[in-house]
Amino acid sequence: LPNETSCLYYNHDYSLGRQVLIVRNTMRNYVAVAYAGTDDWRTALSDGEILSETFGPRPADNNTNILSIRGSHGRNIGSIFDSVPSKVRVHSGFNNDVFANAGFSTVLKCVSSGMRGGNCDGKETHNNIRTTQPYRLYTTGHSLGAASSAILGAALHLMYPSETIQSVNFGSPKVGNLEWSAWIDTLQPNY
């Protein structure tokens, strides 16, 4: 990794094939989440789940309390998706790649801690890395990872509406329907 960049989290969920990496750069003040693309039969199965579904976690995956993540809300994590228009639909496999097996809640906790200068285990670092500038949030990926990155970027925007979340993706397949596209364009219209 480049100087001043540290790995906060890496996970390879073998049941899904999902690989996610979270890094923080203290010199340039950013936290970035990177998803790997299609690289084995498990991730190819995610690509093949082409039916659309509602954007966000499935009921079994949304039981994390936001209070433990942000310290300001005492509601179920699924409630941050209440403001999403009802006709917004996304590719089932890509949505599952982000939200299944507590993927989103784990990433969210790590990003939240990383933005405050902590580690993904919730402990503060002893390196005095806090800055006067807020950390910027980036998501990135290629192929399946790009689709997952776009979905994560939208979910992070719901969690952090005053932050600018930039998704820089490569070779992304179609993520959602026309309503998804129109809704995404309203989130940060100046970008």
Short mmCIF file of C-alpha atoms in Angstrom, two decimals:
data_model
loop_
_atom_site.label_atom_id
_atom_site.label_comp_id
_atom_site.label_asym_id
_atom_site.label_seq_id
_atom_site.Cartn_x
_atom_site.Cartn_y
_atom_site.Cartn_z
CA LEU A 1 0.00 0.00 0.00
CA PRO A 2 1.17 3.59 -0.57
CA ASN A 3 2.71 5.57 2.29
CA GLU A 4 0.23 6.85 4.88
CA THR A 5 -2.29 4.22 3.71
CA SER A 6 -3.30 1.44 6.06
CA CYS A 7 -5.51 -1.58 5.62
CA LEU A 8 -8.42 -1.33 8.02
CA TYR A 9 -10.25 -4.46 6.91
CA TYR A 10 -10.07 -7.29 4.40
CA ASN A 11 -12.56 -10.12 4.11
CA HIS A 12 -13.13 -12.93 1.65
CA ASP A 13 -16.58 -14.38 2.32
CA TYR A 14 -16.08 -17.80 0.77
CA SER A 15 -19.79 -18.65 0.84
CA LEU A 16 -20.52 -15.72 -1.52
CA GLY A 17 -17.11 -15.24 -3.10
CA ARG A 18 -17.27 -11.58 -2.00
CA GLN A 19 -13.95 -9.86 -1.35
CA VAL A 20 -13.87 -6.41 0.22
CA LEU A 21 -10.94 -4.24 1.27
CA ILE A 22 -11.16 -1.04 3.33
CA VAL A 23 -8.20 1.33 3.51
CA ARG A 24 -7.55 4.73 5.05
CA ASN A 25 -5.06 7.32 3.83
CA THR A 26 -4.19 9.83 6.54
CA MET A 27 -2.19 12.11 4.25
CA ARG A 28 -5.00 12.58 1.71
CA ASN A 29 -7.84 12.14 4.24
CA TYR A 30 -9.87 9.37 2.70
CA VAL A 31 -11.42 6.04 3.52
CA ALA A 32 -11.92 3.76 0.52
CA VAL A 33 -13.86 0.53 0.09
CA ALA A 34 -12.85 -1.73 -2.81
CA TYR A 35 -14.77 -4.77 -4.03
CA ALA A 36 -13.21 -7.51 -6.15
CA GLY A 37 -14.87 -8.50 -9.40
CA THR A 38 -15.99 -11.84 -10.74
CA ASP A 39 -13.19 -14.35 -10.29
CA ASP A 40 -14.67 -17.73 -9.40
CA TRP A 41 -17.82 -19.80 -9.72
CA ARG A 42 -19.39 -18.25 -6.58
CA THR A 43 -19.12 -14.72 -7.91
CA ALA A 44 -20.32 -15.93 -11.31
CA LEU A 45 -23.46 -17.13 -9.52
CA SER A 46 -23.93 -13.59 -8.12
CA ASP A 47 -23.66 -12.26 -11.66
CA GLY A 48 -26.33 -14.75 -12.73
CA GLU A 49 -28.92 -13.69 -10.12
CA ILE A 50 -30.51 -11.33 -12.64
CA LEU A 51 -33.95 -10.90 -11.14
CA SER A 52 -34.46 -7.47 -9.63
CA GLU A 53 -35.34 -6.74 -6.03
CA THR A 54 -35.79 -3.81 -3.68
CA PHE A 55 -32.54 -1.95 -2.99
CA GLY A 56 -31.18 -2.62 0.50
CA PRO A 57 -30.82 -5.48 2.93
CA ARG A 58 -33.24 -8.36 3.02
CA PRO A 59 -35.15 -8.65 6.31
CA ALA A 60 -32.78 -11.33 7.64
CA ASP A 61 -29.77 -9.06 6.99
CA ASN A 62 -31.02 -5.77 8.46
CA ASN A 63 -31.14 -6.53 12.17
CA THR A 64 -28.10 -4.43 13.12
CA ASN A 65 -28.91 -1.46 15.32
CA ILE A 66 -27.64 1.86 13.93
CA LEU A 67 -27.02 3.03 17.49
CA SER A 68 -23.97 0.76 17.65
CA ILE A 69 -22.60 2.29 14.45
CA ARG A 70 -23.23 6.03 14.65
CA GLY A 71 -24.23 6.58 18.22
CA SER A 72 -27.10 8.83 17.20
CA HIS A 73 -29.95 6.58 16.09
CA GLY A 74 -31.60 3.73 17.88
CA ARG A 75 -33.29 2.17 14.89
CA ASN A 76 -32.91 -0.88 12.72
CA ILE A 77 -30.40 -0.52 9.89
CA GLY A 78 -33.11 -1.27 7.32
CA SER A 79 -34.89 1.96 8.25
CA ILE A 80 -32.27 4.10 6.48
CA PHE A 81 -33.70 2.71 3.23
CA ASP A 82 -37.23 3.99 3.94
CA SER A 83 -36.60 7.14 1.88
CA VAL A 84 -35.75 5.17 -1.28
CA PRO A 85 -38.57 5.41 -3.85
CA SER A 86 -40.62 2.22 -3.92
CA LYS A 87 -40.07 1.58 -7.64
CA VAL A 88 -36.27 1.50 -7.32
CA ARG A 89 -35.08 -2.03 -8.11
CA VAL A 90 -31.59 -3.48 -8.38
CA HIS A 91 -29.97 -6.68 -9.65
CA SER A 92 -30.54 -9.32 -6.97
CA GLY A 93 -27.04 -10.80 -7.09
CA PHE A 94 -25.28 -7.43 -6.79
CA ASN A 95 -27.56 -6.33 -3.95
CA ASN A 96 -26.90 -9.63 -2.16
CA ASP A 97 -23.14 -9.18 -2.62
CA VAL A 98 -23.28 -5.99 -0.55
CA PHE A 99 -25.88 -6.86 2.09
CA ALA A 100 -25.80 -10.65 2.70
CA ASN A 101 -24.04 -12.24 5.66
CA ALA A 102 -23.88 -8.91 7.53
CA GLY A 103 -21.64 -7.50 4.78
CA PHE A 104 -23.09 -4.00 4.85
CA SER A 105 -23.23 -3.68 8.63
CA THR A 106 -19.61 -4.84 8.92
CA VAL A 107 -18.45 -2.40 6.22
CA LEU A 108 -20.54 0.39 7.73
CA LYS A 109 -19.04 -0.11 11.20
CA CYS A 110 -15.54 -0.13 9.77
CA VAL A 111 -16.07 2.98 7.61
CA SER A 112 -17.65 4.82 10.53
CA SER A 113 -14.75 3.97 12.83
CA GLY A 114 -12.18 4.72 10.13
CA MET A 115 -13.65 8.16 9.49
CA ARG A 116 -13.20 8.97 13.18
CA GLY A 117 -9.59 7.79 13.21
CA GLY A 118 -10.31 4.39 14.71
CA ASN A 119 -9.75 0.86 13.54
CA CYS A 120 -12.37 -1.63 12.44
CA ASP A 121 -12.27 -3.32 15.80
CA GLY A 122 -13.75 -0.11 17.24
CA LYS A 123 -10.60 0.87 19.13
CA GLU A 124 -8.98 4.24 18.64
CA THR A 125 -5.47 4.28 17.22
CA HIS A 126 -2.60 5.68 19.22
CA ASN A 127 -1.00 7.38 16.21
CA ASN A 128 -2.88 10.67 16.62
CA ILE A 129 -4.15 10.43 13.04
CA ARG A 130 -7.17 12.65 13.51
CA THR A 131 -7.19 15.57 11.14
CA THR A 132 -8.95 18.89 10.97
CA GLN A 133 -10.38 17.88 7.58
CA PRO A 134 -13.12 15.24 7.37
CA TYR A 135 -12.29 11.97 5.67
CA ARG A 136 -13.67 11.63 2.15
CA LEU A 137 -15.40 8.38 1.25
CA TYR A 138 -14.61 6.42 -1.91
CA THR A 139 -15.97 3.16 -3.24
CA THR A 140 -14.44 1.28 -6.15
CA GLY A 141 -14.51 -2.01 -7.98
CA HIS A 142 -14.41 -3.78 -11.33
CA SER A 143 -17.21 -5.80 -12.94
CA LEU A 144 -19.23 -7.38 -10.10
CA GLY A 145 -17.12 -5.25 -7.74
CA ALA A 146 -18.14 -2.09 -9.62
CA ALA A 147 -21.81 -2.94 -9.25
CA SER A 148 -21.31 -3.68 -5.56
CA SER A 149 -19.40 -0.42 -5.20
CA ALA A 150 -22.25 1.58 -6.74
CA ILE A 151 -24.79 -0.07 -4.44
CA LEU A 152 -22.56 0.53 -1.42
CA GLY A 153 -22.04 4.16 -2.45
CA ALA A 154 -25.80 4.73 -2.51
CA ALA A 155 -26.23 3.00 0.87
CA LEU A 156 -23.41 5.07 2.39
CA HIS A 157 -25.09 8.21 1.08
CA LEU A 158 -28.24 7.24 2.96
CA MET A 159 -26.17 6.79 6.10
CA TYR A 160 -24.05 9.93 5.61
CA PRO A 161 -26.22 12.34 3.56
CA SER A 162 -24.00 15.35 4.23
CA GLU A 163 -20.83 13.57 3.05
CA THR A 164 -19.64 13.35 -0.53
CA ILE A 165 -19.27 9.73 -1.50
CA GLN A 166 -17.43 9.13 -4.75
CA SER A 167 -17.75 5.82 -6.58
CA VAL A 168 -15.00 5.23 -9.13
CA ASN A 169 -15.78 2.04 -10.99
CA PHE A 170 -14.52 0.07 -13.96
CA GLY A 171 -16.50 -2.17 -16.30
CA SER A 172 -19.73 -2.01 -14.32
CA PRO A 173 -22.71 -4.00 -15.54
CA LYS A 174 -26.21 -2.56 -15.33
CA VAL A 175 -27.03 -2.28 -11.62
CA GLY A 176 -30.71 -1.36 -11.53
CA ASN A 177 -33.80 -0.20 -13.37
CA LEU A 178 -34.55 3.28 -14.76
CA GLU A 179 -35.95 4.39 -11.40
CA TRP A 180 -32.62 3.40 -9.78
CA SER A 181 -30.75 5.48 -12.31
CA ALA A 182 -33.00 8.50 -11.82
CA TRP A 183 -32.79 8.19 -8.03
CA ILE A 184 -28.98 7.87 -8.05
CA ASP A 185 -28.77 11.07 -10.10
CA THR A 186 -30.65 12.96 -7.37
CA LEU A 187 -28.32 11.93 -4.53
CA GLN A 188 -25.39 14.17 -5.41
CA PRO A 189 -26.46 16.13 -8.46
CA ASN A 190 -23.33 18.29 -8.57
CA TYR A 191 -21.07 15.33 -9.26
#
